[in-house]
């Protein structure tokens, strides 16, 4: 099938287009609800290694702090949680003192019951990708002009980035947030840029975009996750022609319509859901949240039983052996709700649903579970990390479009062919329309312009002002020593970041922004980072065990 190539516009000979950054995985599969392919960060000075999960919903960097492991936890608790960030040992750590003790509510996954009272200790420190001693790795980059850098180095480092220290078991691992949304600690007048936005601002990636797949343990003798910032790996997915538009709600930007879900087994095909729903792509959590009616169809097809105590689907050894023998699969058919043209099928084998829960989800040993969750309302419909094992997602925040593709499991799919996604703010960009179809390339979310270009096309009717509009509106206004201004959802310009003023967003205000405005006299924050606070449900008996298992009611008591 022919597909579009990304637009790479000619640049001035004195201008260097940066290559995409390939963020290498940690080489480990970890987690208490997986395991999952993690990614390594280096935090602070001297650098400390921590392994984290990738979050398509978060816009911050989180790391587990020493308060996250208590005397009630196993002796290897720090290793189980990907390593600790000892912020007091970092000479470059600067605590955010907007509140008295630097804590704010995390505010992520509140609609799913994770973080109503979970908090983090916020500050600023150096954040670097990859791990100590990994060095730079060179990768060939397709479609780059002759005078443009054609290699990508791993391990970029940026100082004074937002870092949240977490202790709550609700989020057992730290997170690396991919969403470029800024953070506000006080009000919406002083946003602090995200890590990926700062990479773009420092000309370290070609565009405000990323591509990610979670990897898995059941194919090709284990497949590590893949994350590319500013481009995509054309060897990792099967091309299709469907472009998705960002949802109008920023907090659910990566939303797709699931038009149907089909169970496929050698002797039968069964429809598990035929009424379309809108679901959010969120790699932060493992669960797939669906309406009760669809969950009941899953129960019938797979022989699952819902455990009311844990509010989850547990799988015993007998059922597990049967499901392995049946070798069934589930196909999700996705459609762009805005364009209503074309569909994408993403098929997950039973192995993708065959997950294991560990401490503290299970206080008395490991338990197999099926990562399906009963949604209580339409705000919970979510395709979590389980879905990302078979899906390759590319998001372009400049054009507000993204693609979802089936992962390619052919023998050559593990080779890396990195393709950049061009920026709308390139100094000499003349067009953002797709180039001619080329069967040797796969579609990029950066090939179709968004609504911004449509608006400029209307202004272009004033032919005498065309050049002025082009140079003044499309050309970025670089100011030495300052962050470029951004536009909020109301089209109002956000002021440039001022020294000594900071901010981070955690809850949704009336405008649809993430925000954690401090109430009263800067006292608004969650529980203190004393021990393993947070909420959840046990998978079986055992006092004080925490769990991320979904629940229709309020979470259980705190971990002692």
Short mmCIF file of C-alpha atoms in Angstrom, two decimals, residues 207-210 244 246 254 394-403 421-424 444-449:
data_model
loop_
_atom_site.label_atom_id
_atom_site.label_comp_id
_atom_site.label_asym_id
_atom_site.label_seq_id
_atom_site.Cartn_x
_atom_site.Cartn_y
_atom_site.Cartn_z
CA UNK A 207 9.50 18.58 15.94
CA UNK A 208 7.19 18.32 18.92
CA UNK A 209 6.32 14.67 18.31
CA UNK A 210 7.01 11.13 19.49
CA UNK A 244 -6.51 10.67 13.76
CA UNK A 246 -6.61 15.23 18.55
CA UNK A 254 -5.25 10.81 21.95
CA UNK A 394 2.93 8.35 16.64
CA UNK A 395 1.72 11.73 17.91
CA UNK A 396 2.40 15.12 16.27
CA UNK A 397 1.54 17.94 18.69
CA UNK A 398 2.24 20.69 16.16
CA UNK A 399 -0.39 19.45 13.69
CA UNK A 400 -2.57 17.90 16.43
CA UNK A 401 -2.76 14.57 14.63
CA UNK A 402 -1.63 11.03 15.44
CA UNK A 403 -1.52 7.56 13.89
CA UNK A 421 8.72 14.25 11.54
CA UNK A 422 9.09 17.78 10.21
CA UNK A 423 8.16 20.85 12.22
CA UNK A 424 5.56 23.46 11.35
CA UNK A 444 3.80 9.82 9.42
CA UNK A 445 1.49 11.81 11.67
CA UNK A 446 3.49 14.80 10.47
CA UNK A 447 2.30 14.60 6.88
CA UNK A 448 -1.10 16.24 7.29
CA UNK A 449 -1.43 19.83 8.50
#
